[in-house]
PDB file of C-alpha atoms and ligand atoms in Angstrom:
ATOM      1  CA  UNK A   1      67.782 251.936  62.573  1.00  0.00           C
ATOM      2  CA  UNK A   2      69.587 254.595  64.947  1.00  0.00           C
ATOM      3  CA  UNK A   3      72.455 253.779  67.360  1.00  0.00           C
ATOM      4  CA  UNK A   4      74.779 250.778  67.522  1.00  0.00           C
ATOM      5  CA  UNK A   5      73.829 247.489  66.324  1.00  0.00           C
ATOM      6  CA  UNK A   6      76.542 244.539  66.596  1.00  0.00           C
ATOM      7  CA  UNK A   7      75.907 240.916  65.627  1.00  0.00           C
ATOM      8  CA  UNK A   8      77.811 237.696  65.669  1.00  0.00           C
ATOM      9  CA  UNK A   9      80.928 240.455  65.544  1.00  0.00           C
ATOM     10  CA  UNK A  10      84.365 238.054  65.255  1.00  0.00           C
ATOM     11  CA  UNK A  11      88.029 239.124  65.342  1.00  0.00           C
ATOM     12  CA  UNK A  12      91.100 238.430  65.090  1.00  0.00           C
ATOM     13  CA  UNK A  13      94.822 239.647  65.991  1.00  0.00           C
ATOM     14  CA  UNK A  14      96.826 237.677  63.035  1.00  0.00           C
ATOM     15  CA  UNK A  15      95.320 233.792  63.216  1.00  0.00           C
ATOM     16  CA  UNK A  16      94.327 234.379  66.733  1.00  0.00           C
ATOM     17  CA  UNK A  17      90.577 234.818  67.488  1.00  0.00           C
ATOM     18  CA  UNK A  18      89.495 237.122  70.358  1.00  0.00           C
ATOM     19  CA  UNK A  19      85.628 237.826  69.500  1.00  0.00           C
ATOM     20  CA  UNK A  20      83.493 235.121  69.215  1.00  0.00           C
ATOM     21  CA  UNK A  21      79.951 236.466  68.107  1.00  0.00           C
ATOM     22  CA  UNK A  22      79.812 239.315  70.099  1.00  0.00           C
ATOM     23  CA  UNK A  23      76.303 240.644  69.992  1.00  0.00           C
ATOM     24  CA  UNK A  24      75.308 244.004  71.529  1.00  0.00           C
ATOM     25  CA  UNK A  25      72.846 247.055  70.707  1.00  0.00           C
ATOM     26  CA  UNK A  26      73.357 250.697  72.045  1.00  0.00           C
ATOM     27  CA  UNK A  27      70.628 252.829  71.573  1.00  0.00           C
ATOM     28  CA  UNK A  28      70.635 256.738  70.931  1.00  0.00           C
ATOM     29  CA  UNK A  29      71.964 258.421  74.193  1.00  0.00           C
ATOM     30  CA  UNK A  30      71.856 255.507  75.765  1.00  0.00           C
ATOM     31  CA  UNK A  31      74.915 254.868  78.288  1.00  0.00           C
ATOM     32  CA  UNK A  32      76.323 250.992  78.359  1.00  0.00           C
ATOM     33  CA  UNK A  33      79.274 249.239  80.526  1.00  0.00           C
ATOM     34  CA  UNK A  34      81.067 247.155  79.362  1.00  0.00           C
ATOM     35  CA  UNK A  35      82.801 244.834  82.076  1.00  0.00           C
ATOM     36  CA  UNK A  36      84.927 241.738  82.175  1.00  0.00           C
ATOM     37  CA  UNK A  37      88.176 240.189  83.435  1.00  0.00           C
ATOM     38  CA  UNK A  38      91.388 241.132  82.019  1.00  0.00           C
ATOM     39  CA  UNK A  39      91.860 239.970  78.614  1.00  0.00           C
ATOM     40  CA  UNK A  40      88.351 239.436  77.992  1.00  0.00           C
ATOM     41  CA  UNK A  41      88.084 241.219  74.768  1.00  0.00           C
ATOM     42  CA  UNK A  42      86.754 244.262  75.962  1.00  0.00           C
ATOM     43  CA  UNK A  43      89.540 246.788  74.248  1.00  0.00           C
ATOM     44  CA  UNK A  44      89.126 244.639  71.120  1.00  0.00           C
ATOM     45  CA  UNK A  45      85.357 245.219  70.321  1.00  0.00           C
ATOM     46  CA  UNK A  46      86.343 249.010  70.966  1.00  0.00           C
ATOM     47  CA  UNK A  47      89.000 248.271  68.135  1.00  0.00           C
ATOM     48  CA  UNK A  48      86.638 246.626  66.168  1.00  0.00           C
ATOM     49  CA  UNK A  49      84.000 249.331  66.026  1.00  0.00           C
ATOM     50  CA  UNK A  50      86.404 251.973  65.232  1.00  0.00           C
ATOM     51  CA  UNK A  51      88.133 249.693  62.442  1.00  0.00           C
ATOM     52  CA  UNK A  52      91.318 248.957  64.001  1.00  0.00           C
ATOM     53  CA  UNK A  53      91.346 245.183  64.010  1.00  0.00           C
ATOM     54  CA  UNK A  54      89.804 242.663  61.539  1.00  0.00           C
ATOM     55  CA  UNK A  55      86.597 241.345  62.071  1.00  0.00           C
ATOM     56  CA  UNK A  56      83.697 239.890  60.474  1.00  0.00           C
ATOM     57  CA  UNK A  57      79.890 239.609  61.625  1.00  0.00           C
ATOM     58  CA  UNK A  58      77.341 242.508  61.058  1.00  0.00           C
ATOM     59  CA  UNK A  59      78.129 245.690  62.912  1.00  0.00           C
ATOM     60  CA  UNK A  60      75.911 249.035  61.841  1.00  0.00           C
ATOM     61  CA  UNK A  61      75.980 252.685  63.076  1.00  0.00           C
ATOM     62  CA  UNK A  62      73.001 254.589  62.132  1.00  0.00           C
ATOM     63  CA  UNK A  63      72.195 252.000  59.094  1.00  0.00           C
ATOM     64  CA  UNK A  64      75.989 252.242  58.124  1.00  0.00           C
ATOM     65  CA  UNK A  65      77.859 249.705  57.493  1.00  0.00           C
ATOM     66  CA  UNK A  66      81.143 249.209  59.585  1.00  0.00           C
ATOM     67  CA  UNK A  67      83.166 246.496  58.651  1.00  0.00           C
ATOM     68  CA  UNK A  68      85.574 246.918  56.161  1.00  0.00           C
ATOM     69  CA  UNK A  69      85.544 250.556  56.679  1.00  0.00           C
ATOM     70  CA  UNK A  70      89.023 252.205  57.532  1.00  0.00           C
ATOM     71  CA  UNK A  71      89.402 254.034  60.972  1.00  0.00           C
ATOM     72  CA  UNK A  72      89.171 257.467  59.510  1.00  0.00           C
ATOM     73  CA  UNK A  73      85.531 257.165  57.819  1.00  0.00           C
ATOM     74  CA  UNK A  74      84.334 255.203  60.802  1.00  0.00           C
ATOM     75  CA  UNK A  75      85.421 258.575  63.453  1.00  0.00           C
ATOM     76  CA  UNK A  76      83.231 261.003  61.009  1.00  0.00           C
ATOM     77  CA  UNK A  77      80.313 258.800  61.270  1.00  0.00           C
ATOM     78  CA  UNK A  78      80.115 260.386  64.774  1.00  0.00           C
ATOM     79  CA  UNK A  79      81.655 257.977  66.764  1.00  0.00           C
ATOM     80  CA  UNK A  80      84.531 259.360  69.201  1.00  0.00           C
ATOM     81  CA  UNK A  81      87.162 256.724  70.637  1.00  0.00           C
ATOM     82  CA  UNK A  82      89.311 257.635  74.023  1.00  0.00           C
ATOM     83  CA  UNK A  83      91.635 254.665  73.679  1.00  0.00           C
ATOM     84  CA  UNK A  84      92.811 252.637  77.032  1.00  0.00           C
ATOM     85  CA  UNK A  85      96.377 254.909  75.970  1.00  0.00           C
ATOM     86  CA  UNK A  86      94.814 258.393  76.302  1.00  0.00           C
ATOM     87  CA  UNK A  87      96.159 258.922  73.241  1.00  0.00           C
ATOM     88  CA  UNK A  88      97.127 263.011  73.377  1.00  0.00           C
ATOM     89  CA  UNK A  89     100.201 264.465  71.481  1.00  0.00           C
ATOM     90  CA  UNK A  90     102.535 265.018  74.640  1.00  0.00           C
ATOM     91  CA  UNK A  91     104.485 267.651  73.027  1.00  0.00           C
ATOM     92  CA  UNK A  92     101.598 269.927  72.456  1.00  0.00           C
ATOM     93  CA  UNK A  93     100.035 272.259  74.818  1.00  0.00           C
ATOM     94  CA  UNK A  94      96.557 271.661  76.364  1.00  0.00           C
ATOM     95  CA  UNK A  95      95.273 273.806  73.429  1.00  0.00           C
ATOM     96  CA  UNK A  96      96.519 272.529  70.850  1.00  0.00           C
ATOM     97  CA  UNK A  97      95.572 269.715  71.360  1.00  0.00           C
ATOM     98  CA  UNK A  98      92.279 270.603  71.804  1.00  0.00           C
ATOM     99  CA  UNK A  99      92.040 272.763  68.544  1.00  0.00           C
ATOM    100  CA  UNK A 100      93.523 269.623  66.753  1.00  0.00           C
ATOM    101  CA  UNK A 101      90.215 267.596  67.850  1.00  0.00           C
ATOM    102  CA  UNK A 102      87.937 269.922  66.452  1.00  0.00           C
ATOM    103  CA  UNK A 103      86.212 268.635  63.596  1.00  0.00           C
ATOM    104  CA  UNK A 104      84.282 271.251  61.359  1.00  0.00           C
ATOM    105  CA  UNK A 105      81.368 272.957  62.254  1.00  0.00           C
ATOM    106  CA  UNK A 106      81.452 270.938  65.461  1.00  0.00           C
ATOM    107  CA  UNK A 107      78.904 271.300  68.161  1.00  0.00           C
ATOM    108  CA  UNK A 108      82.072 270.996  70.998  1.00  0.00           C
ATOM    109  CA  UNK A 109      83.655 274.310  71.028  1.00  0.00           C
ATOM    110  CA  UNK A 110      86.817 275.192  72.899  1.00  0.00           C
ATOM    111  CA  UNK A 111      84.409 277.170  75.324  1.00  0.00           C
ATOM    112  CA  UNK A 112      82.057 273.952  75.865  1.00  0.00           C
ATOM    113  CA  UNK A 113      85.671 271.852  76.660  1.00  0.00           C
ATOM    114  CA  UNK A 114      86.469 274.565  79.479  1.00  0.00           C
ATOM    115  CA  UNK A 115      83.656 274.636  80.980  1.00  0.00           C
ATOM    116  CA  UNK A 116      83.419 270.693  81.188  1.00  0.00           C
ATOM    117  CA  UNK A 117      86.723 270.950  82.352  1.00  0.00           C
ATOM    118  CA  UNK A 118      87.621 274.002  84.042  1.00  0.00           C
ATOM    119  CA  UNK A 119      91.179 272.461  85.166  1.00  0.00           C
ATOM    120  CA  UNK A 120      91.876 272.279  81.321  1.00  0.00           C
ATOM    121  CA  UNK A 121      91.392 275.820  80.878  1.00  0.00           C
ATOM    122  CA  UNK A 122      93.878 276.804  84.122  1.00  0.00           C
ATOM    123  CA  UNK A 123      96.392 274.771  82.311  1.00  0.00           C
ATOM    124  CA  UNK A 124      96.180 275.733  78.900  1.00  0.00           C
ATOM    125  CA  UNK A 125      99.359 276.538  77.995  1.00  0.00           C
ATOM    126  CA  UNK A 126     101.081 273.547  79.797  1.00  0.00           C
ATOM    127  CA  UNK A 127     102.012 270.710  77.109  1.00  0.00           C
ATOM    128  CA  UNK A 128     100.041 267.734  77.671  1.00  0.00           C
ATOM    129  CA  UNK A 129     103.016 265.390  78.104  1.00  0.00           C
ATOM    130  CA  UNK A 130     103.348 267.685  81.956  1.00  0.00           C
ATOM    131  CA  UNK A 131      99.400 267.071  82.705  1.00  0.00           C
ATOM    132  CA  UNK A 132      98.502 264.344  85.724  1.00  0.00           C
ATOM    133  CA  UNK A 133      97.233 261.116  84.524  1.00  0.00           C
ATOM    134  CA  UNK A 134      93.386 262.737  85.169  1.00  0.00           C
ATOM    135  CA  UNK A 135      94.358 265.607  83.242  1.00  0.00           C
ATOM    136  CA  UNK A 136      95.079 264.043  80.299  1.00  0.00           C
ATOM    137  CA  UNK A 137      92.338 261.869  80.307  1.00  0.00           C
ATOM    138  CA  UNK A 138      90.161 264.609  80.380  1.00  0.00           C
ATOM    139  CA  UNK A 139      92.120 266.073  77.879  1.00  0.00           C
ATOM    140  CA  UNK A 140      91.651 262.744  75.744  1.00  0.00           C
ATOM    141  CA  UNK A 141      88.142 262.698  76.534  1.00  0.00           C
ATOM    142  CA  UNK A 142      88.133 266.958  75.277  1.00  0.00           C
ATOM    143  CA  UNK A 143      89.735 266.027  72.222  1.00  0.00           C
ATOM    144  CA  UNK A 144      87.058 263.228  71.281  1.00  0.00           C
ATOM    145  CA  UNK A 145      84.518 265.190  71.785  1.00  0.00           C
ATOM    146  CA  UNK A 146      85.616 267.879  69.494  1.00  0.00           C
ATOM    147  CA  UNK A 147      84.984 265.580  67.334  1.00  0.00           C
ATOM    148  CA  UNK A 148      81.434 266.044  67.469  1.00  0.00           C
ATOM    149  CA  UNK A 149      80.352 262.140  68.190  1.00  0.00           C
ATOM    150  CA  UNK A 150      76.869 261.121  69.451  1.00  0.00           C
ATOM    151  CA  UNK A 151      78.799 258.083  70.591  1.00  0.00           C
ATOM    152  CA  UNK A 152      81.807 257.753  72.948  1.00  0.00           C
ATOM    153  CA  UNK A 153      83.538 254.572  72.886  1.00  0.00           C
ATOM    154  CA  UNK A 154      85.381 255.183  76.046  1.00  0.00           C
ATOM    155  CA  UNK A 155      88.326 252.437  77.484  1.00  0.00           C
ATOM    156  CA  UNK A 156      88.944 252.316  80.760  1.00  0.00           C
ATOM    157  CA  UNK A 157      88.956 255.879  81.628  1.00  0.00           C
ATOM    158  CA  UNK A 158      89.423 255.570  85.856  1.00  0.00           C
ATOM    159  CA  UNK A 159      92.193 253.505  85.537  1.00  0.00           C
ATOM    160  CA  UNK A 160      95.177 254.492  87.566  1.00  0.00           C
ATOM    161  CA  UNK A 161      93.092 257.786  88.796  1.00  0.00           C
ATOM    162  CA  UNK A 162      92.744 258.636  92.435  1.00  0.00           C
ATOM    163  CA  UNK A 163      89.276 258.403  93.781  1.00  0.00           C
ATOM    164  CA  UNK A 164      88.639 262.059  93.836  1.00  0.00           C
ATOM    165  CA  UNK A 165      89.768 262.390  90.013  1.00  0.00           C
ATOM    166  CA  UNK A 166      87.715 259.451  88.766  1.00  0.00           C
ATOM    167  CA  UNK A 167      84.629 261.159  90.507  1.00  0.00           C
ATOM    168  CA  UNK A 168      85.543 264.342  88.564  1.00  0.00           C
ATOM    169  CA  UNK A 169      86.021 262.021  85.346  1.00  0.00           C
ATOM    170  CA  UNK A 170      82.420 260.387  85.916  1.00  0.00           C
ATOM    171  CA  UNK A 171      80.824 263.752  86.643  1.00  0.00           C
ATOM    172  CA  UNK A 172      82.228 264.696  83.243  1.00  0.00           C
ATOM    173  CA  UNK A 173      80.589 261.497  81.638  1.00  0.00           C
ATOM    174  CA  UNK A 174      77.678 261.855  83.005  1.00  0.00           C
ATOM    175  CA  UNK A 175      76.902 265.500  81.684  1.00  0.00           C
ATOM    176  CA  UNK A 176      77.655 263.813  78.390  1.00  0.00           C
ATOM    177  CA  UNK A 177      74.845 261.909  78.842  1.00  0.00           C
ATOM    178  CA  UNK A 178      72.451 264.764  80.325  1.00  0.00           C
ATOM    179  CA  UNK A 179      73.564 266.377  76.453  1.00  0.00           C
ATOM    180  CA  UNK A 180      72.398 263.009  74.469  1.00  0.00           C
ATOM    181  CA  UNK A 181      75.562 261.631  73.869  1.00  0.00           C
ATOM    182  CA  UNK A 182      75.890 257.439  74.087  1.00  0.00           C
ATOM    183  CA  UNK A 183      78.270 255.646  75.417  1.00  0.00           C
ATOM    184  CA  UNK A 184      80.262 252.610  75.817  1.00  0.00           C
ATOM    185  CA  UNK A 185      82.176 252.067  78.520  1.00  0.00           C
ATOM    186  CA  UNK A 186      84.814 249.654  79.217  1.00  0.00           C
ATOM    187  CA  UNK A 187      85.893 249.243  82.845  1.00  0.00           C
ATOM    188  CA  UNK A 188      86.667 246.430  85.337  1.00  0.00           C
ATOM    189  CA  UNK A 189      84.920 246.965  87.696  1.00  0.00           C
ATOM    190  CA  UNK A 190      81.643 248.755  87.739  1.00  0.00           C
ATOM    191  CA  UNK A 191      82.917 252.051  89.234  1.00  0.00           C
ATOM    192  CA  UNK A 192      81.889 254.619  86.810  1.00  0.00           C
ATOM    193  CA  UNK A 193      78.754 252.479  85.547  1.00  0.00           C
ATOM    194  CA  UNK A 194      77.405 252.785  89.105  1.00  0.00           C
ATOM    195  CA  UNK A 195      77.638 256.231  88.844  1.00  0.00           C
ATOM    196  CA  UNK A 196      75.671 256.324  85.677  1.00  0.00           C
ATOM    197  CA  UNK A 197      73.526 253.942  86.237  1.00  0.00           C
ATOM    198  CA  UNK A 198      74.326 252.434  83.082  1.00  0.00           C
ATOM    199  CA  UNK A 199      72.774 249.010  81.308  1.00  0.00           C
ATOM    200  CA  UNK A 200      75.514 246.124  82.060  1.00  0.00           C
ATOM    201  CA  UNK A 201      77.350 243.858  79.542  1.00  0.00           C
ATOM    202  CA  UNK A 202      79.516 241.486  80.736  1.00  0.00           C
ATOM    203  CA  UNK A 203      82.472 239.976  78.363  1.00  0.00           C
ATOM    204  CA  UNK A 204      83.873 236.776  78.880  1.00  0.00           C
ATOM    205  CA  UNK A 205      86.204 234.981  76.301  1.00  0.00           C
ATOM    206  CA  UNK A 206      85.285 237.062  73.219  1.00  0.00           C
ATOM    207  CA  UNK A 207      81.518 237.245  73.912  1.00  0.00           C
ATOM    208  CA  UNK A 208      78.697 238.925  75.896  1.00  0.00           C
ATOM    209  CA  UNK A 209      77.477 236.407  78.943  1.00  0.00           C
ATOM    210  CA  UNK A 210      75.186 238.910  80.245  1.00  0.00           C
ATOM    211  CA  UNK A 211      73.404 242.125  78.924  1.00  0.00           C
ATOM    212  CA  UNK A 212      71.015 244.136  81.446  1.00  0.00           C
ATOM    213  CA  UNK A 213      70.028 246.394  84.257  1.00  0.00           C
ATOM    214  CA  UNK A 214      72.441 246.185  87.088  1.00  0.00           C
ATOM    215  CA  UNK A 215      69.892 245.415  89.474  1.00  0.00           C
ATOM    216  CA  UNK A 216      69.301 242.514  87.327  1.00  0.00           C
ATOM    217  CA  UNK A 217      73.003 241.607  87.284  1.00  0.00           C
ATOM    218  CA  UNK A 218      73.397 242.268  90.942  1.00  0.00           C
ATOM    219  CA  UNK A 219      70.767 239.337  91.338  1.00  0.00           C
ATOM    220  CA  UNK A 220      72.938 237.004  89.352  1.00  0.00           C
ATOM    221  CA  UNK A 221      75.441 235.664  91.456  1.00  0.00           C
ATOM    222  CA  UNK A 222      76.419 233.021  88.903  1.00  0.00           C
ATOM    223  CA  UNK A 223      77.461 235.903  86.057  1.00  0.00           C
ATOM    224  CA  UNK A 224      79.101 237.629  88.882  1.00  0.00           C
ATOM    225  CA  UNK A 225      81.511 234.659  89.809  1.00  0.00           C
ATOM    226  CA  UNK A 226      81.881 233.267  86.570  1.00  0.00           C
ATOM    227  CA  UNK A 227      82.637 236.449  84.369  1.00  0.00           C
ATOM    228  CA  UNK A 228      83.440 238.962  86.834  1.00  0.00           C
ATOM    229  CA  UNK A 229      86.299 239.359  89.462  1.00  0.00           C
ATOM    230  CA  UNK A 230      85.425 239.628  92.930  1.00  0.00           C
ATOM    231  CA  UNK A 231      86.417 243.487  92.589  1.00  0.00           C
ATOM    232  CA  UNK A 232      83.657 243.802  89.714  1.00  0.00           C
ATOM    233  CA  UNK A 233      81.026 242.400  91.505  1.00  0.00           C
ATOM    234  CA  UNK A 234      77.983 245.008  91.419  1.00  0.00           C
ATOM    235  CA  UNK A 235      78.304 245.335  95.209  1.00  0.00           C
ATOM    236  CA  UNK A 236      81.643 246.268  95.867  1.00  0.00           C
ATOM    237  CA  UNK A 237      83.706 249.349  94.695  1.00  0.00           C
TER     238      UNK A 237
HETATM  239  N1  ATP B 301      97.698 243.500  69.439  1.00  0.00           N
HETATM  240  C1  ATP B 301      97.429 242.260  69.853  1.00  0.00           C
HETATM  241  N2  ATP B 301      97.980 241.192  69.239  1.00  0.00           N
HETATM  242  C2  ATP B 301      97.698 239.928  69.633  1.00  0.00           C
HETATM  243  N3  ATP B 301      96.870 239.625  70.643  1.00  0.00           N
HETATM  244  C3  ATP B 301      96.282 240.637  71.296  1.00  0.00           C
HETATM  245  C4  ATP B 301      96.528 242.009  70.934  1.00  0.00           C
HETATM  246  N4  ATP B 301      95.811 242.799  71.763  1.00  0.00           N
HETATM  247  C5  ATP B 301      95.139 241.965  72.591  1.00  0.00           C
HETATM  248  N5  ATP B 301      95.421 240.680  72.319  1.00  0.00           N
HETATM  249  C6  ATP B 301      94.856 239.490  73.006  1.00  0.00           C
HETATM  250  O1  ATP B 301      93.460 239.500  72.837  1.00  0.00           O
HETATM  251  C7  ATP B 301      92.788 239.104  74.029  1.00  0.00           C
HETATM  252  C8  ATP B 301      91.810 240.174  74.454  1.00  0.00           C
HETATM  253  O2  ATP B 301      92.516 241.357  74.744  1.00  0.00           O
HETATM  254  P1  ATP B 301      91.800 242.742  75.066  1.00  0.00           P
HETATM  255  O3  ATP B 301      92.853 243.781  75.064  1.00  0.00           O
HETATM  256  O4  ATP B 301      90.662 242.923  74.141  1.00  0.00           O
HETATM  257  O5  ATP B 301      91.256 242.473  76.533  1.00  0.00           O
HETATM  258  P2  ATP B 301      90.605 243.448  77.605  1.00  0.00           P
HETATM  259  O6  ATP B 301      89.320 242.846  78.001  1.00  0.00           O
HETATM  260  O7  ATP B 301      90.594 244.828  77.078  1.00  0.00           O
HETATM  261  O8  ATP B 301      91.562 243.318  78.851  1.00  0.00           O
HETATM  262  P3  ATP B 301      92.702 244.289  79.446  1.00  0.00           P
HETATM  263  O9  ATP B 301      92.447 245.687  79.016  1.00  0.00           O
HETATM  264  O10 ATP B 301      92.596 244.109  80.900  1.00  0.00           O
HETATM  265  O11 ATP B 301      93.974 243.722  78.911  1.00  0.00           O
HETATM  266  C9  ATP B 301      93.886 238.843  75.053  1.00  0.00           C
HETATM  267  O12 ATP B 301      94.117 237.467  75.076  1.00  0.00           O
HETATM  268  C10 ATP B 301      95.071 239.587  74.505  1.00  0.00           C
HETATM  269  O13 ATP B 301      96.268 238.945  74.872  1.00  0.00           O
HETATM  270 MG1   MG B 302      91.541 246.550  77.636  1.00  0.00          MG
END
């Protein structure tokens, strides 16, 4: 089996459970959304799939495995995370931090991130902590890369960006997928997904409510109001 196959996936923060039988499939190159309200459980199946929370259920990458596997055999599998965070060491410059992505041999060269990003490359030698909130998520999204994954798990990466910098993020993403890579990505609204024209999951409490084409979701006015905000609807922005 290639790509991402989740079934019945549970989990749980302590004695509180969040998933509920999640059940989802991401094919090679294939780019997904994955929408909801706030506290839906969105960021917690991206925790789940890179081993960060405990869960239970069936949950393979490329015939492998997942569950019970520790964070840092799940990353080498090929599967890149860009948490909600942005996690990038502040302290470092631009480069650095992009040199401490790089996993062996990878595909992603420093080269490859400059010319995805050209604004990386004109600040360099500026420490990530001084980068705008655009910046360093596609500084985060540089660093993951380096990593050589065929699959991005990607949360929330417009959030708090100004509409010309979230275009510039979703141009990014989408010449990821022109190069093959998949991707899951969490958002609220549909924003970037639109952009993609990416299959649609919906969350709601812990599990999917709706998994399709968006034309197929923009026909359901019920999975709309019941799962999504008004802002996440398919037709507004
Ligand atoms: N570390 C944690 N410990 C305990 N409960 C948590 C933790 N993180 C999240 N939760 C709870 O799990 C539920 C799902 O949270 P999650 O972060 O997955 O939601 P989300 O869909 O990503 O929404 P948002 O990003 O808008 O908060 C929420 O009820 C949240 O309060
Ligand atoms: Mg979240």
């Amino acid at each position: 089996m290639s790509g991402l196959h989740i079934e019945n996936l549970c989990a749980w923060y302590g004695a509180a459970q969040v998933l509920h039988g999640v059940h989802l499939r991401i094919d090679e190159g294939e780019a997904v959304a994955l929408v909801g309200r706030n506290g839906s459980g969105r960021s917690t199946l991206a925790k789940a799939i890179m081993g960060l929370v405990r869960c239970a259920g069936d949950m393979r990458f490329r015939d492998v495995p997942l569950i019970g596997l520790r964070p840092h055999r799940i990353a080498p599998l090929g599967i890149g995370y860009v948490p909600e965070t942005r996690d990038v060491f502040p302290a470092l410059t631009v480069r650095e931090n992009l040199v401490l992505g790089e996993s062996k041999g990878t595909r992603f060269t420093q080269d490859d991130a400059f010319r995805l990003f050209p604004v990386l490359e004109e600040r360099a030698s500026v420490k990530a902590g001084a980068l705008s909130g655009g910046e360093q998520q596609m500084l985060a999204l540089a660093r993951t890369l380096a990593g050589d994954p065929s699959l991005v798990v990607i949360d929330e990466p417009g959030e708090g960006l100004a509409p010309q910098v979230l275009a510039q993020v979703a141009a990014c993403l989408a010449a990821l997928r022109e190069r093959g890579i998949a991707m899951l990505l969490i958002e609220e609204r549909l924003t970037i997904a639109r952009m993609l024209d990416a299959r649609v999951a919906v969350m709601g409490h812990g599990a999917i409510r709706f998994d399709g084409a968006m034309e197929t979701l923009r026909q359901d006015a019920a999975v709309t109001r019941q799962w999504l905000s008004v802002g996440g609807s398919v037709d507004s922005g």
